[in-house]
Amino acid sequence: MLYFDYAASTPPYPDVIRTIGEVMNRHYANASSIHGYGEDAERLLKRSREVCAKTLGVKTSEIVFTSGATESNNMAIKGTAFRYRSRGKHIVTTKTEHASVYESIRFLEQMGYDITYVPVDSEGQVKCEDVLEAVGKDTILVSLMHVNNETGAIHPIMNIGQQLKKVYPKVIFHVDGVQAFGKIKLELQQSGIDLYSLSAHKIRGPKGAGLLYVRSGLELTPLMSGGSQEGGLRAGTENVPIIAAMTKAIRLAEEQRSELCARLVPLRDRLIEEIGRHPEWELNSSSKGAPHIVHFSYPGMKAEVILHTLEQLGIIVSTQSACSSKYTEPSRVLLAMGKSEEIARSGIRISLGDTHNDEHIDQLIHALQQMKKRLVSFEGWNR
Ligand code: PMP
C-alpha cells in the first residue's frame, strides 16, 4: 500500500516515537510538582518551549502548548472574541477555513457576533484588498488559514498581515498555519500575525499535540477553568512526553523545509500534469499552491467510490479533509470556489510527504489510470 494522505496525518519520525517512550519512562512526574522529579519534567518542558520559540522566531513566553490545532484555533478565536467584545463584535474570515475555525466562528455568530466571509477566487485564494475592505471600526479579529487543507491554495498571509496592521493596528490577526508549517516560510514577527496555530501530527509528530503562538501583550479569555498551566491560558497537567516529541518534529520540519519543497514540487507537478490529461477530471488545485496537495474531482463519480477503488489498487488518498470526510455534504471549500455541486461531491485529495519519490508517483499515476478504467467499465455495465 502507498499512503498519500499526509495532509490528514503523517507517520511519526522514529525519533518522535522513541522520545515519547523515553520521556514517559523517565519524566512521569507532574511538571507543576515542586520536588526534584517534578522539576526535571518542568526543565524538559521549558527546554521544549525554548526550542519551539527559537524555531518560530518568537519569545518563549509567547508559546502555549495545546492538544492540537483544533484547540489552538478555538482558543485563538473564542479567546479573542470573549476578551475583546467590548471593542467590537465583528470578525472577518472566509468560507474555506478548516472546520475548527469555521465552526468556532459559526458558534460566535450564533452568540450574536457579526461575521464577514470574504470571497475566495476560483483557485481558493482571498485577495488582500477584499480582506481590508471587509474590516471596519467594529472588527476585532481577522482569521485566515495560510494553506487550505483540501486544495493547497495559499492565502497571501504576509501581505494581508502587513497591510492590515498598517491600517488597523488594533485588529487581531489569527493564522491557522497547520498545512503551511514546514513547507512555506513565514516570518511571524514581520507578518503582523498575533496568533498562529500549529499541529504536530501533520509534520511527523505525535497526535494530540499542538501549539498557539500568542503575541506578547495580547490577552485571551481562557476556555478552560482549572490550574495556572500555560500562563493560565490552558489549565491541565502538561503532557510532557508528547510536547517533547512535538518539539523534535517542529525543529526537523523547519530544518528540512527547503529540501522537502525542492523534492515535492516536481512530484506534485507530475501529478498535476497527469490529471490534466483526463478531460473529464477537474483540477481543483494548481502549481501555485502548496507543494504537498493535489486535489481533483471526477464529476459523476462519488468520492468514496473513487477512494475505495484506489484503495483496492493499493493507494490511500482522501476525499475532503479528514475532519469532514464522514459528512455526505458536498465540499464547502469547493462550493466557495464557485465549483458545481457535482464537482464538490466528487473531490479526491492526494497529499504528499517526505517519504515519496518518483517511483511512488509512477505507481500512483498507474493506479489513477486503472481506477478510471474500472469505474468507466462499471458505469457502462450499470447502464
Ligand atoms: N487546521 C487545518 C488547516 C488542518 O488541516 C487541521 C487538521 N485536519 C486542523 C486545523 C486541526 O488540527 P488537529 O488535528 O491538530 O486538531
Short mmCIF file of C-alpha atoms and ligand atoms in Angstrom, two decimals:
data_model
loop_
_atom_site.label_atom_id
_atom_site.label_comp_id
_atom_site.label_asym_id
_atom_site.label_seq_id
_atom_site.Cartn_x
_atom_site.Cartn_y
_atom_site.Cartn_z
CA MET A 1 0.00 0.00 0.00
CA LEU A 2 1.14 3.54 -0.71
CA TYR A 3 -0.04 6.27 1.65
CA PHE A 4 -0.91 9.62 0.04
CA ASP A 5 -2.87 11.24 2.87
CA TYR A 6 -0.18 13.36 4.53
CA ALA A 7 -2.50 16.36 4.84
CA ALA A 8 -4.71 14.24 7.15
CA SER A 9 -1.85 12.81 9.18
CA THR A 10 1.74 11.68 8.80
CA PRO A 11 3.83 8.73 10.04
CA PRO A 12 5.71 9.93 13.13
CA TYR A 13 9.52 10.09 12.88
CA PRO A 14 11.17 7.11 14.66
CA ASP A 15 12.88 9.66 16.91
CA VAL A 16 9.47 11.11 17.84
CA ILE A 17 8.21 7.65 18.86
CA ARG A 18 11.41 6.96 20.81
CA THR A 19 11.18 10.30 22.62
CA ILE A 20 7.60 9.62 23.78
CA GLY A 21 8.63 6.29 25.33
CA GLU A 22 11.79 7.65 26.94
CA VAL A 23 10.14 10.71 28.44
CA MET A 24 7.14 8.71 29.68
CA ASN A 25 9.58 6.39 31.42
CA ARG A 26 11.86 8.99 32.90
CA HIS A 27 9.78 12.11 33.40
CA TYR A 28 6.42 10.84 34.58
CA ALA A 29 6.21 13.35 37.42
CA ASN A 30 3.87 16.32 37.20
CA ALA A 31 5.76 19.31 35.81
CA SER A 32 4.00 21.52 38.39
CA SER A 33 5.24 19.44 41.37
CA ILE A 34 7.93 21.15 43.40
CA HIS A 35 10.05 18.06 44.16
CA GLY A 36 13.08 17.17 42.09
CA TYR A 37 11.19 14.77 39.81
CA GLY A 38 8.69 17.49 39.03
CA GLU A 39 11.47 19.98 38.44
CA ASP A 40 13.09 17.60 35.93
CA ALA A 41 9.83 17.38 33.99
CA GLU A 42 9.47 21.15 34.17
CA ARG A 43 13.00 21.62 32.86
CA LEU A 44 12.19 19.48 29.85
CA LEU A 45 9.01 21.46 29.29
CA LYS A 46 10.99 24.71 29.49
CA ARG A 47 13.58 23.39 27.06
CA SER A 48 10.85 22.31 24.64
CA ARG A 49 9.28 25.76 24.81
CA GLU A 50 12.67 27.37 24.10
CA VAL A 51 13.26 25.19 21.03
CA CYS A 52 9.74 25.81 19.67
CA ALA A 53 10.10 29.56 20.23
CA LYS A 54 13.53 29.68 18.60
CA THR A 55 12.29 27.69 15.61
CA LEU A 56 9.34 30.05 15.14
CA GLY A 57 11.48 33.13 15.83
CA VAL A 58 9.36 34.27 18.79
CA LYS A 59 9.70 34.57 22.59
CA THR A 60 9.32 31.56 24.88
CA SER A 61 6.57 33.37 26.79
CA GLU A 62 4.60 33.53 23.53
CA ILE A 63 4.25 29.74 23.12
CA VAL A 64 1.17 27.99 24.53
CA PHE A 65 1.13 24.20 24.27
CA THR A 66 -2.25 22.71 23.36
CA SER A 67 -3.75 19.35 22.43
CA GLY A 68 -3.65 20.16 18.70
CA ALA A 69 -4.66 22.81 16.23
CA THR A 70 -8.39 22.33 16.85
CA GLU A 71 -7.79 23.53 20.38
CA SER A 72 -5.36 26.26 19.26
CA ASN A 73 -7.92 27.61 16.78
CA ASN A 74 -10.75 27.53 19.34
CA MET A 75 -8.52 29.22 21.91
CA ALA A 76 -7.42 31.92 19.47
CA ILE A 77 -10.86 32.73 18.05
CA LYS A 78 -13.17 32.36 21.04
CA GLY A 79 -10.50 33.64 23.43
CA THR A 80 -10.15 36.84 21.36
CA ALA A 81 -13.89 37.26 20.81
CA PHE A 82 -14.68 36.94 24.52
CA ARG A 83 -11.79 39.11 25.71
CA TYR A 84 -12.28 41.98 23.27
CA ARG A 85 -16.08 42.00 22.87
CA SER A 86 -16.28 45.48 24.39
CA ARG A 87 -14.18 46.75 21.45
CA GLY A 88 -16.48 45.27 18.81
CA LYS A 89 -18.23 42.13 17.63
CA HIS A 90 -17.13 41.89 14.04
CA ILE A 91 -14.94 39.05 12.70
CA VAL A 92 -13.54 38.63 9.19
CA THR A 93 -12.83 35.18 7.74
CA THR A 94 -13.57 33.01 4.66
CA LYS A 95 -15.85 30.05 3.96
CA THR A 96 -12.89 27.83 3.14
CA GLU A 97 -11.35 27.65 6.62
CA HIS A 98 -10.82 24.37 8.44
CA ALA A 99 -13.83 23.16 10.45
CA SER A 100 -12.13 24.10 13.74
CA VAL A 101 -12.04 27.75 12.60
CA TYR A 102 -15.28 27.77 10.62
CA GLU A 103 -17.34 26.14 13.37
CA SER A 104 -15.77 28.28 16.11
CA ILE A 105 -16.81 31.36 14.17
CA ARG A 106 -20.27 29.95 13.47
CA PHE A 107 -20.63 29.38 17.21
CA LEU A 108 -19.80 33.05 17.80
CA GLU A 109 -22.22 34.06 15.05
CA GLN A 110 -24.99 32.24 16.94
CA MET A 111 -23.96 34.20 20.05
CA GLY A 112 -24.56 37.49 18.24
CA TYR A 113 -21.15 38.23 16.70
CA ASP A 114 -21.22 39.72 13.23
CA ILE A 115 -19.21 37.80 10.62
CA THR A 116 -17.98 38.79 7.16
CA TYR A 117 -16.98 35.90 4.91
CA VAL A 118 -14.57 37.34 2.35
CA PRO A 119 -15.00 35.57 -1.02
CA VAL A 120 -12.24 33.42 -2.50
CA ASP A 121 -11.47 33.21 -6.23
CA SER A 122 -11.75 30.09 -8.40
CA GLU A 123 -8.35 28.96 -7.10
CA GLY A 124 -9.43 29.36 -3.48
CA GLN A 125 -7.39 32.48 -2.70
CA VAL A 126 -8.55 35.64 -0.93
CA LYS A 127 -7.39 39.00 -2.21
CA CYS A 128 -5.64 41.26 0.24
CA GLU A 129 -7.78 44.26 -0.77
CA ASP A 130 -11.01 42.28 -0.19
CA VAL A 131 -9.88 41.42 3.34
CA LEU A 132 -9.00 45.05 4.08
CA GLU A 133 -12.29 46.24 2.62
CA ALA A 134 -14.20 43.89 4.93
CA VAL A 135 -12.54 45.34 8.05
CA GLY A 136 -14.38 48.15 9.81
CA LYS A 137 -14.35 50.05 13.09
CA ASP A 138 -16.18 47.20 14.87
CA THR A 139 -13.73 44.49 13.70
CA ILE A 140 -11.78 42.72 16.42
CA LEU A 141 -10.40 39.70 14.57
CA VAL A 142 -9.31 38.52 11.12
CA SER A 143 -8.85 34.73 10.97
CA LEU A 144 -7.39 33.08 7.87
CA MET A 145 -5.54 29.89 7.10
CA HIS A 146 -2.17 30.02 5.36
CA VAL A 147 -2.64 26.89 3.23
CA ASN A 148 -6.00 25.29 2.55
CA ASN A 149 -6.15 21.69 3.77
CA GLU A 150 -8.34 20.49 0.89
CA THR A 151 -6.90 22.22 -2.17
CA GLY A 152 -3.49 23.53 -1.06
CA ALA A 153 -4.46 27.11 -2.03
CA ILE A 154 -2.18 29.66 -0.39
CA HIS A 155 -3.50 32.92 1.04
CA PRO A 156 -1.11 35.91 0.76
CA ILE A 157 -0.74 36.00 4.54
CA MET A 158 2.37 38.18 4.76
CA ASN A 159 0.85 40.87 2.55
CA ILE A 160 -2.51 40.75 4.34
CA GLY A 161 -0.88 40.93 7.78
CA GLN A 162 1.38 43.83 6.87
CA GLN A 163 -1.39 45.87 5.21
CA LEU A 164 -3.86 45.09 7.98
CA LYS A 165 -1.50 46.30 10.69
CA LYS A 166 -0.70 49.48 8.76
CA VAL A 167 -4.34 50.50 8.52
CA TYR A 168 -5.88 48.75 11.55
CA PRO A 169 -3.13 48.09 14.12
CA LYS A 170 -5.64 47.05 16.80
CA VAL A 171 -7.35 44.33 14.76
CA ILE A 172 -6.06 40.92 15.86
CA PHE A 173 -4.76 38.66 13.10
CA HIS A 174 -5.02 34.89 13.60
CA VAL A 175 -3.43 32.47 11.13
CA ASP A 176 -4.02 28.73 11.00
CA GLY A 177 -0.59 27.56 9.90
CA VAL A 178 -1.22 23.81 10.14
CA GLN A 179 -0.78 22.89 6.47
CA ALA A 180 1.85 25.52 5.76
CA PHE A 181 4.37 25.00 8.52
CA GLY A 182 7.42 23.08 7.28
CA LYS A 183 6.53 23.89 3.67
CA ILE A 184 6.15 27.65 3.35
CA LYS A 185 8.42 30.13 5.04
CA LEU A 186 6.66 32.68 7.19
CA GLU A 187 8.26 35.24 9.50
CA LEU A 188 5.65 35.59 12.21
CA GLN A 189 7.11 38.82 13.59
CA GLN A 190 7.17 40.55 10.21
CA SER A 191 3.77 39.36 9.03
CA GLY A 192 1.62 41.23 11.53
CA ILE A 193 0.47 37.90 12.99
CA ASP A 194 -0.84 37.94 16.56
CA LEU A 195 -1.95 34.33 16.85
CA TYR A 196 -0.60 31.31 14.94
CA SER A 197 -1.84 27.71 15.25
CA LEU A 198 0.24 24.59 14.66
CA SER A 199 -0.43 20.85 14.85
CA ALA A 200 2.28 18.24 15.43
CA HIS A 201 0.79 15.26 13.60
CA LYS A 202 0.88 16.99 10.21
CA ILE A 203 4.67 17.24 10.41
CA ARG A 204 5.52 13.70 11.52
CA GLY A 205 4.98 14.50 15.20
CA PRO A 206 2.53 12.88 17.62
CA LYS A 207 -1.24 13.30 17.59
CA GLY A 208 -2.80 15.26 20.43
CA ALA A 209 -0.14 17.97 20.37
CA GLY A 210 -0.15 21.48 19.02
CA LEU A 211 0.69 25.00 19.95
CA LEU A 212 -0.60 28.51 19.73
CA TYR A 213 1.73 31.47 19.32
CA VAL A 214 0.22 34.37 21.27
CA ARG A 215 1.98 37.68 20.62
CA SER A 216 3.05 39.25 23.90
CA GLY A 217 0.71 41.95 25.10
CA LEU A 218 -2.32 40.13 23.71
CA GLU A 219 -4.83 38.81 26.23
CA LEU A 220 -7.16 35.89 25.62
CA THR A 221 -10.05 34.66 27.75
CA PRO A 222 -9.12 31.07 28.70
CA LEU A 223 -11.65 28.48 27.58
CA MET A 224 -10.93 26.07 30.42
CA SER A 225 -11.05 26.68 34.13
CA GLY A 226 -8.55 25.00 36.41
CA GLY A 227 -4.84 25.28 37.17
CA SER A 228 -2.48 28.01 36.05
CA GLN A 229 -0.54 25.96 33.48
CA GLU A 230 0.49 27.61 30.19
CA GLY A 231 0.33 31.11 31.63
CA GLY A 232 -3.23 30.49 32.82
CA LEU A 233 -4.42 30.02 29.25
CA ARG A 234 -4.68 26.26 29.28
CA ALA A 235 -5.47 24.56 32.56
CA GLY A 236 -4.47 20.90 32.87
CA THR A 237 -1.32 18.90 33.55
CA GLU A 238 1.11 19.32 30.67
CA ASN A 239 1.69 16.25 28.53
CA VAL A 240 5.49 16.47 28.65
CA PRO A 241 6.32 13.34 26.54
CA ILE A 242 4.04 14.50 23.73
CA ILE A 243 5.30 18.08 23.93
CA ALA A 244 8.96 16.95 23.84
CA ALA A 245 8.17 14.74 20.82
CA MET A 246 6.33 17.55 19.04
CA THR A 247 9.31 19.83 19.63
CA LYS A 248 11.53 17.37 17.74
CA ALA A 249 9.09 17.32 14.82
CA ILE A 250 8.82 21.13 14.72
CA ARG A 251 12.59 21.54 14.69
CA LEU A 252 13.06 18.89 11.98
CA ALA A 253 10.22 20.29 9.86
CA GLU A 254 11.78 23.74 9.83
CA GLU A 255 15.32 22.44 9.24
CA GLN A 256 14.18 20.32 6.29
CA ARG A 257 11.68 22.79 4.80
CA SER A 258 13.63 23.92 1.71
CA GLU A 259 14.88 20.44 0.89
CA LEU A 260 11.38 18.98 1.28
CA CYS A 261 9.83 21.59 -1.02
CA ALA A 262 12.51 21.05 -3.65
CA ARG A 263 11.62 17.34 -3.64
CA LEU A 264 7.84 17.69 -3.52
CA VAL A 265 7.31 20.36 -6.19
CA PRO A 266 8.34 18.16 -9.16
CA LEU A 267 6.33 15.23 -7.78
CA ARG A 268 3.26 17.44 -7.37
CA ASP A 269 3.72 18.90 -10.86
CA ARG A 270 3.89 15.42 -12.41
CA LEU A 271 0.56 14.63 -10.79
CA ILE A 272 -1.00 17.90 -11.94
CA GLU A 273 0.18 17.13 -15.47
CA GLU A 274 -1.33 13.65 -15.34
CA ILE A 275 -4.68 14.93 -14.08
CA GLY A 276 -4.68 17.45 -16.95
CA ARG A 277 -4.50 14.51 -19.40
CA HIS A 278 -8.01 13.37 -18.40
CA PRO A 279 -10.50 15.85 -19.86
CA GLU A 280 -13.35 14.58 -17.66
CA TRP A 281 -11.42 15.33 -14.47
CA GLU A 282 -11.43 18.79 -12.90
CA LEU A 283 -8.26 20.00 -11.22
CA ASN A 284 -9.05 21.97 -8.07
CA SER A 285 -5.50 22.89 -7.09
CA SER A 286 -2.68 24.49 -9.01
CA SER A 287 1.08 24.63 -9.27
CA LYS A 288 0.85 27.99 -7.45
CA GLY A 289 -0.43 26.12 -4.38
CA ALA A 290 1.28 24.21 -1.57
CA PRO A 291 3.86 21.63 -2.66
CA HIS A 292 2.15 18.69 -0.94
CA ILE A 293 -1.51 18.85 -2.02
CA VAL A 294 -3.17 17.96 -5.33
CA HIS A 295 -6.95 17.92 -5.49
CA PHE A 296 -9.17 16.89 -8.37
CA SER A 297 -12.79 15.91 -8.99
CA TYR A 298 -14.24 13.20 -11.16
CA PRO A 299 -17.75 14.54 -11.81
CA GLY A 300 -20.43 11.87 -11.90
CA MET A 301 -18.46 9.57 -9.59
CA LYS A 302 -18.90 9.58 -5.83
CA ALA A 303 -15.70 10.48 -3.98
CA GLU A 304 -15.98 7.42 -1.69
CA VAL A 305 -16.24 5.10 -4.71
CA ILE A 306 -13.07 6.62 -6.21
CA LEU A 307 -11.31 6.38 -2.84
CA HIS A 308 -12.21 2.72 -2.32
CA THR A 309 -11.30 1.79 -5.90
CA LEU A 310 -7.89 3.38 -5.40
CA GLU A 311 -7.55 1.56 -2.08
CA GLN A 312 -8.17 -1.76 -3.87
CA LEU A 313 -5.35 -0.73 -6.19
CA GLY A 314 -3.02 -0.16 -3.25
CA ILE A 315 -3.29 3.63 -2.98
CA ILE A 316 -4.53 5.56 0.05
CA VAL A 317 -5.95 9.04 -0.60
CA SER A 318 -8.76 11.05 0.95
CA THR A 319 -11.96 12.77 -0.05
CA GLN A 320 -12.45 16.07 1.76
CA SER A 321 -10.41 16.99 4.80
CA ALA A 322 -10.32 14.12 7.31
CA CYS A 323 -12.36 16.20 9.75
CA SER A 324 -15.25 16.45 7.25
CA SER A 325 -14.82 13.25 5.25
CA LYS A 326 -17.58 11.40 7.06
CA TYR A 327 -20.16 14.03 6.03
CA THR A 328 -22.10 13.31 2.89
CA GLU A 329 -22.35 17.03 2.16
CA PRO A 330 -20.51 18.48 -0.86
CA SER A 331 -17.23 20.21 -0.01
CA ARG A 332 -17.86 23.68 1.42
CA VAL A 333 -14.40 24.70 0.18
CA LEU A 334 -15.09 23.77 -3.45
CA LEU A 335 -18.54 25.39 -3.39
CA ALA A 336 -16.94 28.62 -2.10
CA MET A 337 -14.55 28.46 -5.08
CA GLY A 338 -17.60 28.54 -7.38
CA LYS A 339 -17.46 24.84 -8.33
CA SER A 340 -20.67 22.95 -9.07
CA GLU A 341 -22.25 20.64 -6.51
CA GLU A 342 -21.32 17.66 -8.70
CA ILE A 343 -17.66 18.68 -8.62
CA ALA A 344 -17.90 19.42 -4.89
CA ARG A 345 -19.17 15.87 -4.26
CA SER A 346 -16.53 14.04 -6.26
CA GLY A 347 -13.29 15.53 -4.92
CA ILE A 348 -10.18 13.49 -4.21
CA ARG A 349 -7.20 14.86 -2.30
CA ILE A 350 -3.75 13.41 -2.84
CA SER A 351 -1.22 14.66 -0.33
CA LEU A 352 2.48 14.03 -0.36
CA GLY A 353 5.27 13.78 2.18
CA ASP A 354 8.99 13.34 2.55
CA THR A 355 8.85 9.58 2.09
CA HIS A 356 7.62 9.85 -1.51
CA ASN A 357 9.75 9.62 -4.63
CA ASP A 358 9.35 9.39 -8.42
CA GLU A 359 8.64 5.65 -8.34
CA HIS A 360 5.77 6.18 -5.93
CA ILE A 361 4.31 8.78 -8.29
CA ASP A 362 4.67 6.29 -11.20
CA GLN A 363 2.65 3.78 -9.19
CA LEU A 364 0.10 6.39 -8.22
CA ILE A 365 -0.36 7.54 -11.82
CA HIS A 366 -0.77 3.94 -12.96
CA ALA A 367 -3.39 3.37 -10.24
CA LEU A 368 -5.29 6.53 -11.26
CA GLN A 369 -5.46 5.25 -14.84
CA GLN A 370 -6.62 1.81 -13.66
CA MET A 371 -9.20 3.42 -11.39
CA LYS A 372 -10.68 5.29 -14.35
CA LYS A 373 -10.81 2.14 -16.48
CA ARG A 374 -12.58 0.22 -13.70
CA LEU A 375 -15.10 2.97 -12.98
CA VAL A 376 -15.85 3.59 -16.67
CA SER A 377 -16.44 -0.12 -17.34
CA PHE A 378 -18.56 -0.38 -14.20
CA GLU A 379 -20.62 2.64 -15.30
CA GLY A 380 -21.10 1.10 -18.77
CA TRP A 381 -22.20 -2.19 -17.25
CA ASN A 382 -24.51 -0.36 -14.90
CA ARG A 383 -26.35 1.44 -17.71
N1 PMP B 1 -6.36 23.36 10.63
C1 PMP B 1 -6.05 22.73 9.49
C2 PMP B 1 -5.77 23.55 8.27
C3 PMP B 1 -5.96 21.34 9.45
O1 PMP B 1 -5.64 20.73 8.30
C4 PMP B 1 -6.22 20.60 10.63
C5 PMP B 1 -6.15 19.09 10.62
N2 PMP B 1 -7.06 18.48 9.73
C6 PMP B 1 -6.55 21.30 11.80
C7 PMP B 1 -6.60 22.68 11.76
C8 PMP B 1 -6.84 20.58 13.09
O2 PMP B 1 -5.67 20.04 13.63
P1 PMP B 1 -5.69 18.91 14.75
O3 PMP B 1 -5.89 17.61 14.04
O4 PMP B 1 -4.35 19.01 15.40
O5 PMP B 1 -6.80 19.24 15.70
#
